[in-house]
Each structure stands twice: as C-alpha cells, then as structure tokens.
Tab-separated table of C-alpha atoms in Angstrom:
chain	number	residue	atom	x	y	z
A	1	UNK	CA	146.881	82.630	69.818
A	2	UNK	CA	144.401	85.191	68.386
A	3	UNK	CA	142.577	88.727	70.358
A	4	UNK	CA	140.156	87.428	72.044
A	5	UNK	CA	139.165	85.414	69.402
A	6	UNK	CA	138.556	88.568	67.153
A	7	UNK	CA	138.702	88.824	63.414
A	8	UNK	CA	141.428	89.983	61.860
A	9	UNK	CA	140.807	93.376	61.359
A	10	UNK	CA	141.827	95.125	57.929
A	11	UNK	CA	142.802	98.475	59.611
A	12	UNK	CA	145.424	96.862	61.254
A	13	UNK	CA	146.819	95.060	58.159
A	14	UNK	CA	146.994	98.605	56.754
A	15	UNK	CA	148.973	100.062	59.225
A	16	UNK	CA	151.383	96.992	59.270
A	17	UNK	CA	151.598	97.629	55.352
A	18	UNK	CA	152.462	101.109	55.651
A	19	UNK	CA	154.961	100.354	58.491
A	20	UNK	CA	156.549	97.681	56.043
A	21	UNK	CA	156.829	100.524	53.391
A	22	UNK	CA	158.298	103.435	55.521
A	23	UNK	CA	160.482	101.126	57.712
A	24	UNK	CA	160.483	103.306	60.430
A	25	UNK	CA	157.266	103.826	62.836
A	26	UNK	CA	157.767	107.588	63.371
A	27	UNK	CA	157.288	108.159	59.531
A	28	UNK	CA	154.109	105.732	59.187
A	29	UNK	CA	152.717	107.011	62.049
A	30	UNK	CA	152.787	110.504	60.157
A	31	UNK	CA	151.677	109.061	56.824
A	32	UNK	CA	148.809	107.602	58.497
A	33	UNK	CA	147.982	110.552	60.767
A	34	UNK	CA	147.728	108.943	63.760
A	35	UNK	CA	150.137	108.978	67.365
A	36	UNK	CA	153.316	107.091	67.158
A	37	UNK	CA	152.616	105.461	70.477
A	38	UNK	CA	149.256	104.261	69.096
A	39	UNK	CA	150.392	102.870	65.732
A	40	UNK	CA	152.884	100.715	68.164
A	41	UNK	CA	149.895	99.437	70.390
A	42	UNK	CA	148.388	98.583	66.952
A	43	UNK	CA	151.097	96.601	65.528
A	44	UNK	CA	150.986	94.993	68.816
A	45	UNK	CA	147.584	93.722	68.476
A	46	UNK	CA	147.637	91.945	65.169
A	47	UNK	CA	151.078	90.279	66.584
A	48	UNK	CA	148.745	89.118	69.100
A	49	UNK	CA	146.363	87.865	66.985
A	50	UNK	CA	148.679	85.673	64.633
A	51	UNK	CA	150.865	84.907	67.354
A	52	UNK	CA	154.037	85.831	66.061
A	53	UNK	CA	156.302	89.343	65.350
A	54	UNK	CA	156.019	90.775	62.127
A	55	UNK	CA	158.426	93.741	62.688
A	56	UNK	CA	161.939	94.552	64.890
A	57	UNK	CA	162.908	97.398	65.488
A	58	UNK	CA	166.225	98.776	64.866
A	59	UNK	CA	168.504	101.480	65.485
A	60	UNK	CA	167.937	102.896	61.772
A	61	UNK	CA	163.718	102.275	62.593
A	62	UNK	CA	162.030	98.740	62.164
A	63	UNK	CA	162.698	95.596	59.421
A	64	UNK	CA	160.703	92.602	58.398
A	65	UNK	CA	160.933	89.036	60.592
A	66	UNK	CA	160.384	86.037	58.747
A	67	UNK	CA	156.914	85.747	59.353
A	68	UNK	CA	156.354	89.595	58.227
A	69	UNK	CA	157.983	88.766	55.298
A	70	UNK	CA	156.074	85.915	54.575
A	71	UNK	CA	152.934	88.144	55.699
A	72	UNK	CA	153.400	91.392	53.975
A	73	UNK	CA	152.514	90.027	49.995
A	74	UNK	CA	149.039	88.560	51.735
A	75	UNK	CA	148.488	91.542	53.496
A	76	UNK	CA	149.006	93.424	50.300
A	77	UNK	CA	146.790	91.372	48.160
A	78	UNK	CA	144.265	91.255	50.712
A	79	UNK	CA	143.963	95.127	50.911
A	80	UNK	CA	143.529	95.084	47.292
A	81	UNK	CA	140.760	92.862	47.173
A	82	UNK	CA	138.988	94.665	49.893
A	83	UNK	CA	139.470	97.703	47.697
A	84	UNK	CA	137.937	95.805	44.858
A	85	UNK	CA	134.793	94.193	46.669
A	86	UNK	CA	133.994	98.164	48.297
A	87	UNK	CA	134.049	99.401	44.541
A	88	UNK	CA	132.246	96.551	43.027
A	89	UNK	CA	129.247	97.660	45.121
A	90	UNK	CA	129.867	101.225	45.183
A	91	UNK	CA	129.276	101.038	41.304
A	92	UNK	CA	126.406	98.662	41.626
A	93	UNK	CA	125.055	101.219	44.246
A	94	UNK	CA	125.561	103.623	41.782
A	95	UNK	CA	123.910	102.083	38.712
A	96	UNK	CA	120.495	100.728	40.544
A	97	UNK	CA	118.620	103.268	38.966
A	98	UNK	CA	116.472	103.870	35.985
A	99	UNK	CA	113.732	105.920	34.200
A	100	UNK	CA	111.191	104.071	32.625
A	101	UNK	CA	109.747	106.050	29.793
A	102	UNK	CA	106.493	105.617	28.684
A	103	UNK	CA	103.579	106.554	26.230
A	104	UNK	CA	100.445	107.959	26.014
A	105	UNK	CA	97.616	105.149	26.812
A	106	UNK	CA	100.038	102.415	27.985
A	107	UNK	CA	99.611	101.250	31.693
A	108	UNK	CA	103.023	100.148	33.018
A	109	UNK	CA	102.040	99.897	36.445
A	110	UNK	CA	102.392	96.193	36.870
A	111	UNK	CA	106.586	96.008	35.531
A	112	UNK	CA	107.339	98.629	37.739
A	113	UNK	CA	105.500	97.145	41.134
A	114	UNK	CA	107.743	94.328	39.910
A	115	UNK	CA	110.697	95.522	39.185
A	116	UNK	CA	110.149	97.470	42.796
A	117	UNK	CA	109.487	94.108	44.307
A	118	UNK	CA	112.592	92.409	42.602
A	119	UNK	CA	115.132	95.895	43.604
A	120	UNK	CA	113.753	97.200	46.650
A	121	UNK	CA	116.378	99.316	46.919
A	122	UNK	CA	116.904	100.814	43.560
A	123	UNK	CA	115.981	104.044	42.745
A	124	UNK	CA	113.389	103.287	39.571
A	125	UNK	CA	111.104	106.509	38.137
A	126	UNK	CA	108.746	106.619	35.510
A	127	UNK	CA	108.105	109.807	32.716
A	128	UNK	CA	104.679	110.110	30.878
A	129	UNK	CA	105.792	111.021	27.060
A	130	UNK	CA	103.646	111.635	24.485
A	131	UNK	CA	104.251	109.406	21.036
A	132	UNK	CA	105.910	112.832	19.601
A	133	UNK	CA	108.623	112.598	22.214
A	134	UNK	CA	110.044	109.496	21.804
A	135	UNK	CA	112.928	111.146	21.353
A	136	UNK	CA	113.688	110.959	25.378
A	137	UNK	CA	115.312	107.517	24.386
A	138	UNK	CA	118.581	109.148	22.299
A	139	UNK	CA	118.956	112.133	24.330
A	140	UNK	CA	118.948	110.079	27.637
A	141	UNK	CA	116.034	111.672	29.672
A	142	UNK	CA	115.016	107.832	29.869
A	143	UNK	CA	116.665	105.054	30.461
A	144	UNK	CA	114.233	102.733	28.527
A	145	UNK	CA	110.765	103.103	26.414
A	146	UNK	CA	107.899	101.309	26.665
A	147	UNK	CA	105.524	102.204	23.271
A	148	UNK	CA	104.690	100.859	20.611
A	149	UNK	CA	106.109	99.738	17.425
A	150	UNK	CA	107.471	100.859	14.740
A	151	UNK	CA	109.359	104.048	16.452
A	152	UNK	CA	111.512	106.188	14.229
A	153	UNK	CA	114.615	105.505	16.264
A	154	UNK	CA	117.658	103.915	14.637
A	155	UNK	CA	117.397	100.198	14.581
A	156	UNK	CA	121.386	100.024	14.649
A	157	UNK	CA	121.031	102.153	17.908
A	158	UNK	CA	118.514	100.460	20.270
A	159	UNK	CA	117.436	96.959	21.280
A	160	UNK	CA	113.911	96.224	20.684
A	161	UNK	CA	112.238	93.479	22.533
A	162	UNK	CA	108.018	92.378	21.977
A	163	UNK	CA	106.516	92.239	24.637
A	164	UNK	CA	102.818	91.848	23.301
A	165	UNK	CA	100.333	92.916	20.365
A	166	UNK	CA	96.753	94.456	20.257
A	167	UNK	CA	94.399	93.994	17.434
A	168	UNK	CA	93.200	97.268	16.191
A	169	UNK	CA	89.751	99.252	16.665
A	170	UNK	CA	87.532	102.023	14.455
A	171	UNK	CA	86.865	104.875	16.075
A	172	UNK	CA	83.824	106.578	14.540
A	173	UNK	CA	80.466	109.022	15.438
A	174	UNK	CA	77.760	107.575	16.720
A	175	UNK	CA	75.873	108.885	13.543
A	176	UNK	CA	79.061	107.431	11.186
A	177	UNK	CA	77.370	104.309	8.812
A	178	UNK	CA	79.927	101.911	10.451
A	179	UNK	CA	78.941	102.558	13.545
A	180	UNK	CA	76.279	99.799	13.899
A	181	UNK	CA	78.549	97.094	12.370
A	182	UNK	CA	79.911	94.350	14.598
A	183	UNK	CA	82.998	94.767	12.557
A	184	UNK	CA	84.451	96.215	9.615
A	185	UNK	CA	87.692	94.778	7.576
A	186	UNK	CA	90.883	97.085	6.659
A	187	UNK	CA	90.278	96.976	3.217
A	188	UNK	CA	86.657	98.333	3.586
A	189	UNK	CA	88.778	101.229	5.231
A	190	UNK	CA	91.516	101.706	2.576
A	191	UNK	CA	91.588	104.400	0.205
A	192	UNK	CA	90.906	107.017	2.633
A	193	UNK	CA	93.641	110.131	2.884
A	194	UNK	CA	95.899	109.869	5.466
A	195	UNK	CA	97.180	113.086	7.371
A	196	UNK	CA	100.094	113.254	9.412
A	197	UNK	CA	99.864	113.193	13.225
A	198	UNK	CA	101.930	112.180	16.430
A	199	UNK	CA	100.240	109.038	15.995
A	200	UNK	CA	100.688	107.686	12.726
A	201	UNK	CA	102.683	104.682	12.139
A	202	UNK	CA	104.383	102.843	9.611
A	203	UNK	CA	102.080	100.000	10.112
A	204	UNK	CA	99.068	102.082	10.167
A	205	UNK	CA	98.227	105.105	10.221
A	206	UNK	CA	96.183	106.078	13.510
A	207	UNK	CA	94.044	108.568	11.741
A	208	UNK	CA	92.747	109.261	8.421
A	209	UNK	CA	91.180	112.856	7.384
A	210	UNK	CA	88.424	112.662	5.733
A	211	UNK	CA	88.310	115.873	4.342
A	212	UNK	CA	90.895	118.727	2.963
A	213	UNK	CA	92.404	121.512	4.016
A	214	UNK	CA	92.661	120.174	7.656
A	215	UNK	CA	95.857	121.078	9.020
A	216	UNK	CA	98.278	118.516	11.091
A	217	UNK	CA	96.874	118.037	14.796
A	218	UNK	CA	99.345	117.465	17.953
A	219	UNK	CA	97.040	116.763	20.638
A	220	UNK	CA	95.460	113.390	21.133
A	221	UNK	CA	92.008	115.115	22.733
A	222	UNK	CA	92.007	117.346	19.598
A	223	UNK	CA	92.101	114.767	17.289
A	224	UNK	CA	89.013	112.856	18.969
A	225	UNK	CA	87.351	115.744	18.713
A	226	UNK	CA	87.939	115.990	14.976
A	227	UNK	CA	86.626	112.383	15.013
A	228	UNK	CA	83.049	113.027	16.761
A	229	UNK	CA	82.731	115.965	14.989
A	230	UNK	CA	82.706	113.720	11.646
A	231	UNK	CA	86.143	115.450	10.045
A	232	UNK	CA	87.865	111.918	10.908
A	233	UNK	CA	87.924	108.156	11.546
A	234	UNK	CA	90.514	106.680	14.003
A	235	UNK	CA	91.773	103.381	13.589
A	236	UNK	CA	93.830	102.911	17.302
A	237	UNK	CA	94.584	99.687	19.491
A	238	UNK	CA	92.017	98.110	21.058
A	239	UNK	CA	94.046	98.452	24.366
A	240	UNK	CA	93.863	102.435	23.965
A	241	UNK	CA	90.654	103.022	26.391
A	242	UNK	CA	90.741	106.683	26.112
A	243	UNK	CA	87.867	107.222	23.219
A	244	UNK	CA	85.444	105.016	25.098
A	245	UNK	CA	85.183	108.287	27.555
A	246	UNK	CA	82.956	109.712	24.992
A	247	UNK	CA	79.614	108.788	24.866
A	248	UNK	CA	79.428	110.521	21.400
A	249	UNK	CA	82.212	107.854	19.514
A	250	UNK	CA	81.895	103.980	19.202
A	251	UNK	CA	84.699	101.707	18.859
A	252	UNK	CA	84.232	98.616	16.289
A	253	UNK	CA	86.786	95.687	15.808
A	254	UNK	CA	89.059	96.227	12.500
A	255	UNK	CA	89.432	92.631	10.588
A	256	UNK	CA	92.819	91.920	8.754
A	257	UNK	CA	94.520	95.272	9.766
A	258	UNK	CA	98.026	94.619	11.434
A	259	UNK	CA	98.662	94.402	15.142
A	260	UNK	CA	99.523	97.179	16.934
A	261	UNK	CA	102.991	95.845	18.499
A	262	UNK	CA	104.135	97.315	22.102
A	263	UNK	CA	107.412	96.440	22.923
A	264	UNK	CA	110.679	98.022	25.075
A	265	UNK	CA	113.286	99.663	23.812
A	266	UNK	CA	116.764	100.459	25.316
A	267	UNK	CA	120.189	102.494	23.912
A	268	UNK	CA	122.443	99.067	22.676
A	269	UNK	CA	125.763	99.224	24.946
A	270	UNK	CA	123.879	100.413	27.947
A	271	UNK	CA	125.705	99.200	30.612
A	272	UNK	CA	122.774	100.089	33.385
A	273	UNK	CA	122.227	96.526	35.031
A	274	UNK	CA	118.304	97.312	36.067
A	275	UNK	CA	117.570	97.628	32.381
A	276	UNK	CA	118.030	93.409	32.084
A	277	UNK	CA	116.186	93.618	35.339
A	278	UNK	CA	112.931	95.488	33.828
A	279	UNK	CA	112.914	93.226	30.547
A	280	UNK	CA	112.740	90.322	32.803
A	281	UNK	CA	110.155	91.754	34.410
A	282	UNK	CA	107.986	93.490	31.983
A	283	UNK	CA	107.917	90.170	29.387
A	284	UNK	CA	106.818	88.129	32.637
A	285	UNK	CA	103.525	90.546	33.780
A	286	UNK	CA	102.726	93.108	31.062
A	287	UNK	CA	99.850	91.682	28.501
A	288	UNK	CA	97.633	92.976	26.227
A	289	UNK	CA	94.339	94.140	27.991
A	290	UNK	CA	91.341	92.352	27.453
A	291	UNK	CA	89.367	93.325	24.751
C-alpha cells in the first residue's frame, strides 16, 4: 500500500540509489549531506509506498532484498531519464532566443508580433542595419537577416529563403523630363554610369550618377539629396517609402527592370530552433506592400 496515496517521489529513489551504492547508511547519509536518522525515515517512506523492504541491514551496514534488487536497475534508469527530460528543456530554455536583423526600409513588424505570439516566452530582439552591414550575419551579431537579394554573403554559407518581390520605381526631380511619365521602361534607363554605393546590387544598381567626379556616397539621405539636386536618378523598390517624404522627388513605375527580391537569410548548421520558427512565420504574414 502506497503514502497516502502520494507519488513516488524521485528524491527518495535517489537516496535509496545511493544507499544501494555505499551499502552502509552512515556513509550515504554523508555522501548525500543529510542526518543519518533522516535518510532512515526516508528509506522508510518509499518502503511504505511500494509496500515492500528494499534494504536489511546488517552487521557490516545494509544489503539488497529481493525486491531492492529487482528495484535498484529501475530506479537507476529512472533517475537517468529524469536527468535527461530536466536537460532537454534546460537547452530548449536556453536556445529560445534570437536577433532578427534587418535593413534599411524593410518593415518586419508583422513576423515578429508573430513569432511573439507563436513563443511567448522566448526572448526574440530585432537590430536596424544598414545594407553596408550585412555583415552582422557571419560575425553573429544576428541570428538571421531579413534584406534583400542578392547579398554578398557566401551562398555555401547561408540558407536563403524568398519570401516576396517588389517591382522597381524611378526616383527623379520634379523638374527631371521623366518626371511626368506614367512610366518609363529599363532600357530607356540603360546606358547611364553607375557609381558604387551601399545600395547597389547585382541585379540593379540602386543609383546611377549622372555626372563625374562624384565621389562614392554612404548615407541613404545623402544620396536623395544628390537625386533632387539633379546629380542622380534612383531606381529603388517600390516598397522603399522613404523618397516619397520629399515633396521635391517623384517616383514613376520602371517597366521590364528585375524584381527587387526580399528574402531571409540564416548561417547553414544553425542549430537555434526559433530560426525554423521565424521562417514559418515570416513566409505566412510578410508581403510586398501595396503599390
């Protein structure tokens, strides 16, 4: 007959294993740092419980009965798997976090609300990069990237997955003489000399000088400025909302040019379980803006 109807209680199969091991009570009851008299009332207890002796004692300390024979290998192996479970979810614990990197004009507000909604007890941060700095990705200040494609990270190295594409927009003066059009096609805008900037992408380049001499420009609000002053054009994704601020540029839909692509990225091998979790969630609410 069982305590009270209690469960069996795993600190008493301990003691009862390290009894088994010593043989002798005095020297458990040291190993385990507790009172001799008190490790007996405990051995007591889960006797009690299965309704049987596990242990007699004897002149040269205490030996195994039948039935604490027959117990001890259980007892053992269910220690062990107690041991397991508490570290499975110490290491889950330990891995429900991530940094969510992200770029420039891209709103990720909507994957993290539901990646919050889906872990509410995860520990999930975001960092604002600028295109420049995708770099966070390799050297582990995030766990994952949200931009947009191509980046110049090792394709062997990361795991790319689309998540959706953007047509493309001309960013001109007010005064430029494409201004007025309702559209203009990519190869009415070829030929132009590209210059290098944080922007500029395999697929397209963001911006295109339109005179000499200019020298490379790092800052996005610089480079607009370059535009309304008439130095540049901008060709950017019509998702990027940030030009339409300035009443002196106008934005006009680019025909034929190639999509601008914004996917997530991840280190391949990452073992970090919420980074499954944010693809999941990201492919199911992030779209393209309207246009």
């Amino acid at each position: 007959m069982n305590d009270l109807g209690q469960d069996l209680e795993l600190r008493l199969v301990r003691y009862f294993t390290v009894v088994a091991r010593h043989q002798h009570f005095g020297r458990a009851a040291a190993d385990l740092h507790v009172a001799q008299p008190a490790l007996s009332r405990q051995i007591q207890r889960l006797e009690k419980y299965l309704g049987t002796r596990l242990l007699d004692r004897t002149p040269q300390g205490t030996r195994l009965t039948p039935a604490g024979q027959t117990f001890l290998p259980r007892a053992q192996a269910l220690l062990q798997a107690a041991r397991q479970a508490e570290q499975a979810v110490r290491e889950q614990a330990q891995t429900e976090h991530i940094t969510i990197g992200y770029v420039e004009d891209l709103l990720i507000t909507a994957a993290v609300r539901e990646l919050r909604h889906r872990h509410p007890a995860a520990e999930i941060t975001t960092r604002h990069l600028s295109c420049s700095d995708v770099g966070a990705l390799s050297d582990r200040r995030v766990d994952a990237l949200i931009a947009r494609a191509p980046l110049p990270l090792a394709a062997d190295a990361v795991v790319t997955t689309p998540l959706y594409e953007e047509p493309r927009m001309l960013v001109v003066p007010r005064d430029h003489p494409l201004a007025d059009r309702s559209s203009v096609t990519a190869d009415e805008l070829a030929g132009e000399e590209a210059a290098p900037c944080a922007f500029e992408t395999a697929d397209w380049p963001s911006y295109r000088i339109l005179g000499a001499g200019v020298p490379p420009i790092e800052r996005y609000e610089d480079k607009l400025e370059l535009v309304a002053s008439g130095g540049a054009i901008a060709v950017l994704p019509v998702g990027d909302r940030r030009s339409s601020l300035r009443p002196d540029l106008v934005n006009v839909p680019v025909e034929g040019a190639p999509p601008s692509q914004v996917v997530l990225v991840h280190r391949k091998g990452d073992p970090n379980p919420m980074i499954g979790s944010l693809r999941l969630a990201a492919k199911a609410v992030l779209t393209a803006p309207p246009s």
